[in-house]
Coordinates of N, CA and C in Angstrom, one line a residue:
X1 N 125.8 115.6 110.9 CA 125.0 115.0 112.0 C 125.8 115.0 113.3
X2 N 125.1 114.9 114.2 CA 125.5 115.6 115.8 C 126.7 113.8 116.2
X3 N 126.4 113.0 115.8 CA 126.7 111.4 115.8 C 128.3 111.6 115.8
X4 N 128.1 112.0 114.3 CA 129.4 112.0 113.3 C 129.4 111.3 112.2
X5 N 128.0 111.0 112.0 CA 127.9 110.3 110.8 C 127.6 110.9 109.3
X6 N 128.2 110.3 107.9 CA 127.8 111.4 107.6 C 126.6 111.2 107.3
X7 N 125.4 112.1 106.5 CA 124.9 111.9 106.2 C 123.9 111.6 104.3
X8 N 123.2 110.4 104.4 CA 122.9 110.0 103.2 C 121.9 110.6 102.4
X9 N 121.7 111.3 101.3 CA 120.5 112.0 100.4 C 119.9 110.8 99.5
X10 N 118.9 110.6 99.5 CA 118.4 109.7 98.8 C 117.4 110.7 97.9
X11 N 117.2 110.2 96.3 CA 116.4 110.9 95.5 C 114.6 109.8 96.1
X12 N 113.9 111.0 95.2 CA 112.1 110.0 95.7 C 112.1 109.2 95.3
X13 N 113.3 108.8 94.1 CA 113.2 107.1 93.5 C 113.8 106.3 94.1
X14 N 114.9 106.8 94.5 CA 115.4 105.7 95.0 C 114.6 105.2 96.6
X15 N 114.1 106.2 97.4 CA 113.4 106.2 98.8 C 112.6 105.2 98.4
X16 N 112.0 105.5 97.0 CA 110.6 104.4 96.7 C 111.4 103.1 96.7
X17 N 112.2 103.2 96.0 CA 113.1 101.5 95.9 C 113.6 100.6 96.9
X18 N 113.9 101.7 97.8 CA 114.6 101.0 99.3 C 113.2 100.6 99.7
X19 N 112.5 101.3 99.6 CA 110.9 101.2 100.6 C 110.7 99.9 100.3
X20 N 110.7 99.6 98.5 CA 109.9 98.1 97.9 C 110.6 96.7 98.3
X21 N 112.3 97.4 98.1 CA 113.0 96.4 98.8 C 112.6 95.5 99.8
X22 N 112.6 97.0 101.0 CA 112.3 96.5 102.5 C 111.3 95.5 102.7
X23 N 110.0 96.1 101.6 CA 109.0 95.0 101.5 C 108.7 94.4 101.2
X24 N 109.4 93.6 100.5 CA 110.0 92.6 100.0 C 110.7 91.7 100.5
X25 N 111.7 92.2 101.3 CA 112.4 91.4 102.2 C 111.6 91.3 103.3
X26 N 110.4 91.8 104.1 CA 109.9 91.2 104.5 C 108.4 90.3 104.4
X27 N 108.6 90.5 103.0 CA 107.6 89.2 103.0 C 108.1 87.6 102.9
X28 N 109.2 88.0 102.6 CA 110.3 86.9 102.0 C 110.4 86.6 103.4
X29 N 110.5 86.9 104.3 CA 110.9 86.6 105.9 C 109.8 85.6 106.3
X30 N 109.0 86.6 106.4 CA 107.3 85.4 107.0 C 107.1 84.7 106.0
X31 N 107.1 84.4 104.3 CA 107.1 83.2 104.0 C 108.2 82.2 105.0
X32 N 109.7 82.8 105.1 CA 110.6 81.7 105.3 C 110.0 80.9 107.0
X33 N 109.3 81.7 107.5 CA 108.8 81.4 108.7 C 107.5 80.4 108.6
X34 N 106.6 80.7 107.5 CA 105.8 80.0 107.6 C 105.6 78.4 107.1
X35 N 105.4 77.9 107.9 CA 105.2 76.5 107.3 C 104.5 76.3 105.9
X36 N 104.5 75.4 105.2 CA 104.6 74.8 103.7 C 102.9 74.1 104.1
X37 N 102.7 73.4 105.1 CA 101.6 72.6 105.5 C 100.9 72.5 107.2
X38 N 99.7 73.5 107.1 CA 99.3 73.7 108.1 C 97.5 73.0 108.3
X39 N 97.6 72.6 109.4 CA 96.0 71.6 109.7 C 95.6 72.1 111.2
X40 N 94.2 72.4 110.9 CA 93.5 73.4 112.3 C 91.8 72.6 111.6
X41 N 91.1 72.7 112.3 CA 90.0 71.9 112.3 C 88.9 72.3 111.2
X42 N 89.3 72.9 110.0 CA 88.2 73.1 109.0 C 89.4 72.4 107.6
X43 N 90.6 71.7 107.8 CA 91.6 71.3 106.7 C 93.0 71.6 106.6
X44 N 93.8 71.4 105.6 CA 95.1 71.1 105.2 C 95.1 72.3 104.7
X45 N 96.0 72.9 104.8 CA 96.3 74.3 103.6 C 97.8 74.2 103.4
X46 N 98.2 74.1 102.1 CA 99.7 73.6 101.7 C 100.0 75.1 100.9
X47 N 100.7 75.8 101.4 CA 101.8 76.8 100.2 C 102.2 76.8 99.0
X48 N 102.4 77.2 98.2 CA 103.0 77.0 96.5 C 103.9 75.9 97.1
X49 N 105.1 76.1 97.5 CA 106.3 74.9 97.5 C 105.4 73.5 98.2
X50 N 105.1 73.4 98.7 CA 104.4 72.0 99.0 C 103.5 71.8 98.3
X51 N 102.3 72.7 97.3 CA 101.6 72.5 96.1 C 102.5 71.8 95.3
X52 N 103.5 72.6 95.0 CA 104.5 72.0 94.1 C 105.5 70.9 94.0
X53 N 105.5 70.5 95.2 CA 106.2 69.5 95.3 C 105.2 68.3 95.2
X54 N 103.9 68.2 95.7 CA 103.1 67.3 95.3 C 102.5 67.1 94.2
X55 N 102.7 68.1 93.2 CA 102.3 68.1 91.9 C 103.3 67.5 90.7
X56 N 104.3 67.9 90.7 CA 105.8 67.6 90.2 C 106.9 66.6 90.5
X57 N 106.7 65.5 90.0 CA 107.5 64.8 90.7 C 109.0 65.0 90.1
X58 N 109.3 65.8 89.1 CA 110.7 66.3 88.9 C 111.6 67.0 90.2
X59 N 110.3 68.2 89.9 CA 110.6 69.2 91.3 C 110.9 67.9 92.8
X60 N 109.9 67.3 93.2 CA 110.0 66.4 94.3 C 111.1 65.9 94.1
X61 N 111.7 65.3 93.4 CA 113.1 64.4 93.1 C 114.0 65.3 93.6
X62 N 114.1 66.3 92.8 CA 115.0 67.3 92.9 C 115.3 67.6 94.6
X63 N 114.2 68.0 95.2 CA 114.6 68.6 96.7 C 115.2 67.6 97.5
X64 N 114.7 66.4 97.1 CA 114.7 64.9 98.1 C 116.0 63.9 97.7
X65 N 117.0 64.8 97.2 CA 118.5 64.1 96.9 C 118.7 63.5 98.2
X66 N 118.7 62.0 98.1 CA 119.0 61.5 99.3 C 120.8 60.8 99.2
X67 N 121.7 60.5 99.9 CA 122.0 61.6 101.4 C 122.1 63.1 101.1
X68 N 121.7 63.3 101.9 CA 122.0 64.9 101.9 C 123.4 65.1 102.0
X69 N 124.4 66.3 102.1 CA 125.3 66.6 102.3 C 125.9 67.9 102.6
X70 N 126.7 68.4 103.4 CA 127.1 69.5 103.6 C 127.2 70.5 102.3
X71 N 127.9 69.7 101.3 CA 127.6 70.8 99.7 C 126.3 71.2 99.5
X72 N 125.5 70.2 99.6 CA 124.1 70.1 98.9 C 123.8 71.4 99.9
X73 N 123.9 71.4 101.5 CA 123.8 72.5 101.9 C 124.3 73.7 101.0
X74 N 125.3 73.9 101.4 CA 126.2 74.8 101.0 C 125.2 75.7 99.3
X75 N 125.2 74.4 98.7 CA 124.4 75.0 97.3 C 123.5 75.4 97.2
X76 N 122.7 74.6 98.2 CA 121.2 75.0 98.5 C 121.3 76.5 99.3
X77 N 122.0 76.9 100.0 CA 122.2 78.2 100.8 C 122.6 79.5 99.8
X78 N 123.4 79.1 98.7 CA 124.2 79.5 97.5 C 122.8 80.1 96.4
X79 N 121.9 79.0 96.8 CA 120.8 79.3 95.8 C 119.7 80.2 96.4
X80 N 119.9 80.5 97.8 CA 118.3 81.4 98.6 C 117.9 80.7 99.1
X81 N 117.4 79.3 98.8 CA 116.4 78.4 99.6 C 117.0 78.0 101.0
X82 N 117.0 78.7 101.9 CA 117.2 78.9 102.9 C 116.5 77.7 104.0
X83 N 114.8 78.0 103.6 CA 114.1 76.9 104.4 C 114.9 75.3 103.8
X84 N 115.0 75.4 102.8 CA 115.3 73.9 102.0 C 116.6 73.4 102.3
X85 N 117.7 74.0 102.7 CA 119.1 73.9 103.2 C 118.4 74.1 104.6
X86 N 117.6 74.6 105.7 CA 117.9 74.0 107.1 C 117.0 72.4 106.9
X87 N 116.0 72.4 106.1 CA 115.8 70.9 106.1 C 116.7 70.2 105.9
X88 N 117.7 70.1 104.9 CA 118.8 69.2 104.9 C 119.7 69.4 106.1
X89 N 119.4 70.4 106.9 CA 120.7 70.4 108.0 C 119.9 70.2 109.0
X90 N 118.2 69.6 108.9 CA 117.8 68.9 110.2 C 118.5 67.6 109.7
X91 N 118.0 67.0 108.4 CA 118.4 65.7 108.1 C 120.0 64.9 108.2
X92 N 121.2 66.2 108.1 CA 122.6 66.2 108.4 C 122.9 65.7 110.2
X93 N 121.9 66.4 111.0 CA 122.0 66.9 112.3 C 122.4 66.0 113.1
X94 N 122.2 64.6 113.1 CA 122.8 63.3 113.4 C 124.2 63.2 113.2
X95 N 124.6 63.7 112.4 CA 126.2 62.9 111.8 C 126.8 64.2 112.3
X96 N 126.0 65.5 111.9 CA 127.4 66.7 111.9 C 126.5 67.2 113.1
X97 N 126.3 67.3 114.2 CA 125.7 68.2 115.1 C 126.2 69.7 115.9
X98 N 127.4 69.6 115.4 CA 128.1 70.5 116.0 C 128.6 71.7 114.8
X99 N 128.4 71.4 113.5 CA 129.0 72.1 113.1 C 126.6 72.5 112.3
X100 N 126.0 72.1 112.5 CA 124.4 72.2 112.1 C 124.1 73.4 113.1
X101 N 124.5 72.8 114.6 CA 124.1 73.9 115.2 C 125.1 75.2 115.0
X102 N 126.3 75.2 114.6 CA 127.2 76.7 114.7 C 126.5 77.5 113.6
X103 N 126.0 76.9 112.2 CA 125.6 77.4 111.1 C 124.3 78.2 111.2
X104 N 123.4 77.2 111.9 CA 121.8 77.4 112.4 C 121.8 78.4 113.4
X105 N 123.1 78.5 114.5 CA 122.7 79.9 115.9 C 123.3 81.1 114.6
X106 N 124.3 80.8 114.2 CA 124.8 82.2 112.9 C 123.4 82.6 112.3
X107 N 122.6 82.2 111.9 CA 121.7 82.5 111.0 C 120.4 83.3 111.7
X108 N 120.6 82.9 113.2 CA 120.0 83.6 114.5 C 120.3 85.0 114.8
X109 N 121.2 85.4 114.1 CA 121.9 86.3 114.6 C 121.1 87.7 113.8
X110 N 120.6 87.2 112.2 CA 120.0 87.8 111.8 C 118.5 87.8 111.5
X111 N 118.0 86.2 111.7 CA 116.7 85.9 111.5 C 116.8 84.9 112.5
X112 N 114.9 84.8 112.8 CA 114.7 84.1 113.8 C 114.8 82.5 113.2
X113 N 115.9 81.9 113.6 CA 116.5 80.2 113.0 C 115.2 79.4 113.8
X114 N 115.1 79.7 115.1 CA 114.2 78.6 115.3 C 112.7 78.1 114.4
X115 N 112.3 79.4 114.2 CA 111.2 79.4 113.0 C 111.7 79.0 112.2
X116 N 112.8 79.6 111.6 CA 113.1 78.5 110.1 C 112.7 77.0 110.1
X117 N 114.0 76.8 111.5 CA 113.7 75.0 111.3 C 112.4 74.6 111.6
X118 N 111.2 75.0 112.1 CA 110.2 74.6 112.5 C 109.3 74.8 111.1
X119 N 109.0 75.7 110.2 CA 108.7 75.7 109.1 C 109.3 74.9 108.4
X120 N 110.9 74.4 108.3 CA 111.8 73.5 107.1 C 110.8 72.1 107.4
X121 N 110.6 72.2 108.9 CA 110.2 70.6 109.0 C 108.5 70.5 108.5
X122 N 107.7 71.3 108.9 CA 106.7 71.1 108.6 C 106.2 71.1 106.8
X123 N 107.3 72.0 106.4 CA 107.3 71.7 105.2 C 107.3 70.7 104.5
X124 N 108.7 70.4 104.2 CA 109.9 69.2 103.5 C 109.2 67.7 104.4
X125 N 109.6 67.8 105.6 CA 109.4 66.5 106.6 C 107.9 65.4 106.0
X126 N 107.1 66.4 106.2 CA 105.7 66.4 105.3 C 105.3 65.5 104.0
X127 N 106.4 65.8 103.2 CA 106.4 65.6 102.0 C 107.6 64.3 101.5
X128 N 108.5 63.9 102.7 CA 109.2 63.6 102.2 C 109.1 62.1 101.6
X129 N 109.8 61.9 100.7 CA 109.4 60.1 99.7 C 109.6 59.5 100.8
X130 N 110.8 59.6 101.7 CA 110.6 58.3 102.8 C 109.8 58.3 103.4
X131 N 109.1 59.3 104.2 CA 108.1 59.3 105.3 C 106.5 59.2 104.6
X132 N 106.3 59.7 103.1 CA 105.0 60.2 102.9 C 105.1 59.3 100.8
X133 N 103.7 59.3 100.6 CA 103.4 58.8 99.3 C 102.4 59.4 99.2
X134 N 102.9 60.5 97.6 CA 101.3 61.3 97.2 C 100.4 60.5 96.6
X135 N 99.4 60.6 97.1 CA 97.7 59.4 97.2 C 97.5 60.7 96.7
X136 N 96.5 60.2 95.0 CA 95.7 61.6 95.0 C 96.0 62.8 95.2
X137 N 97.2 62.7 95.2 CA 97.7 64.6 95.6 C 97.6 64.6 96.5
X138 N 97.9 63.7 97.9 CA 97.7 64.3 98.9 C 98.6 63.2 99.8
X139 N 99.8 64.1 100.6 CA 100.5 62.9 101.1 C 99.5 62.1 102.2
X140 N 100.5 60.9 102.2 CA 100.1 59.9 102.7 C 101.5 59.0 103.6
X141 N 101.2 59.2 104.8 CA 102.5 59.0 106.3 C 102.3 57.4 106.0
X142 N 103.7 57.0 105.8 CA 103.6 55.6 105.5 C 104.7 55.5 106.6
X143 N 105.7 56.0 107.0 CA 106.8 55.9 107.9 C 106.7 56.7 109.2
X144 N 105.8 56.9 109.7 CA 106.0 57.8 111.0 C 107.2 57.9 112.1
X145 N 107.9 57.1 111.9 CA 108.8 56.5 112.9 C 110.0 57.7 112.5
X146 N 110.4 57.7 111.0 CA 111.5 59.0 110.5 C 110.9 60.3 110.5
X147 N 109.6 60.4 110.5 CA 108.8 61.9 110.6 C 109.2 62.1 112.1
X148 N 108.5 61.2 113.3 CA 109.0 61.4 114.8 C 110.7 61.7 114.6
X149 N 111.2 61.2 114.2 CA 113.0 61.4 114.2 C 113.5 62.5 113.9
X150 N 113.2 63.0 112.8 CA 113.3 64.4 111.9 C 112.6 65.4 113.2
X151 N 111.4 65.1 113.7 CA 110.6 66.4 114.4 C 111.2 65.9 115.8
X152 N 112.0 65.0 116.6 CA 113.1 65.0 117.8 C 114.2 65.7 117.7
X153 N 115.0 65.7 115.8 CA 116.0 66.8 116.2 C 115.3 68.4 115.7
X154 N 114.3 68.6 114.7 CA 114.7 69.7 114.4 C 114.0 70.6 115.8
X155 N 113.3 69.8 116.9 CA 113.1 70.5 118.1 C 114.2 70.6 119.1
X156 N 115.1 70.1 118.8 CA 116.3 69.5 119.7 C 117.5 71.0 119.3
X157 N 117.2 71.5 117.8 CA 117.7 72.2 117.1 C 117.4 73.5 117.6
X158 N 116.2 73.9 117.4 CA 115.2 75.0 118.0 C 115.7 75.5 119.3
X159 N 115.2 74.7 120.3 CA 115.9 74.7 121.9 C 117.4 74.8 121.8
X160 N 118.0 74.9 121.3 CA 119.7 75.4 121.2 C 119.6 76.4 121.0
X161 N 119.0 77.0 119.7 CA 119.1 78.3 119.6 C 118.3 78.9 120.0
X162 N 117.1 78.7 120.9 CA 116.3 79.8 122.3 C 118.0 79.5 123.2
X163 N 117.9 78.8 123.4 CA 118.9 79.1 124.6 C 120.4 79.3 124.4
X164 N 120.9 79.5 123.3 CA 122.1 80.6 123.1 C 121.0 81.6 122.6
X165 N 120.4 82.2 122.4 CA 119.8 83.5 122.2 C 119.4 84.2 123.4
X166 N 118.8 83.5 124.6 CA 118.6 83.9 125.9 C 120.6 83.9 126.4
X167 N 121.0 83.5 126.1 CA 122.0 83.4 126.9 C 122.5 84.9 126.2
X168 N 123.2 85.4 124.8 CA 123.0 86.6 124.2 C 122.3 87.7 125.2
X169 N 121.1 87.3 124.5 CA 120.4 88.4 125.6 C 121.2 88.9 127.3
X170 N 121.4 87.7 127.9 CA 121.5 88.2 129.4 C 123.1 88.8 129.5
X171 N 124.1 88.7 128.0 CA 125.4 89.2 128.4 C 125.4 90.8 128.4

C-alpha cells in the first residue's frame, strides 16, 4: 500500500464475521444510548432492563446496592453494564467529582458519555427503591426531591463533557 501500511486479506468468512461484529456493536451502542423509560403523549414505554427490573425484585435488589462504591463501579464496568456503572457514578458524583468526571470524559473519547449518563439516569433513576415503589408494575415517585438531585448532577455531568469535547474539537 502507497501509506506503508501493510496490507490485511480477510477470507468471505471472516469479512462476514467482522461485518456481524460491527453490527452488533452497533446496536449495543444505541441500546447504551437509549433510555430504559420513555413518555411522549400516547404512554410509558420501558426496555427489557426496566421491564426487568420492575418485574424481579432479585434482579432490582441486585442493581440498587446501596452505597454505591468506586469497586461496585469498577465491577460493574468489569461486567459490560456500562449504562449501570455510569448510574452508580452519577450516584458517587457528590463525594468523588473529580475522579466521575476524568472516568466519564475517558469514556468520551470513544462513545458519546453524555448520552450514556442521560439514558443511566432515565433508566436506573426511574426505578430506583429510594425515589420510586412498584404499584402494580409500575413505578410510583414517592421521593422526587433525590430524582431532582440525581437529574442536577447527571446534567451537571453531561455539560462537562460537551464542553471538554468542544474544547477537543477547537485544539
Amino acid at each position: 500500500m502507497a501509506s506503508g501500511q501493510d496490507s490485511v486479506k480477510l477470507t468471505p468468512q471472516q469479512a462476514k464475521t467482522l461485518a456481524e461484529y460491527d453490527k452488533a456493536a452497533k446496536v449495543w451502542l444505541e441500546t447504551l444510548k437509549k433510555p430504559g423509560i420513555k413518555m411522549d403523549s400516547t404512554g410509558i414505554y420501558y426496555d427489557e432492563e426496566a421491564k426487568k427490573i420492575m418485574s424481579d425484585q432479585k434482579y432490582r435488589d441486585s442493581i440498587y446496592r446501596q452505597p454505591y462504591t468506586m469497586r461496585d463501579v469498577a465491577l460493574t464496568l468489569t461486567a459490560g453494564d456500562l449504562r449501570l456503572a455510569f448510574y452508580q457514578m452519577i450516584n458517587l458524583y457528590p463525594t468523588n467529582q473529580a475522579k466521575i468526571l476524568q472516568y466519564i470524559t475517558a469514556y468520551d473519547q470513544a462513545i458519546e458519555a453524555d448520552k450514556i449518563v442521560n439514558s443511566a439516569f432515565y433508566t436506573y433513576a426511574l426505578l430506583d427503591p429510594r425515589i420510586t415503589k412498584i404499584v402494580d408494575g409500575k413505578p410510583d415517585i414517592y421521593r422526587p426531591d433525590i430524582m431532582e438531585e440525581l437529574f442536577h448532577y447527571a446534567n451537571e455531568i453531561s455539560a462537562y463533557v460537551l464542553t471538554e469535547r468542544a474544547k477537543k474539537k477547537k485544539r
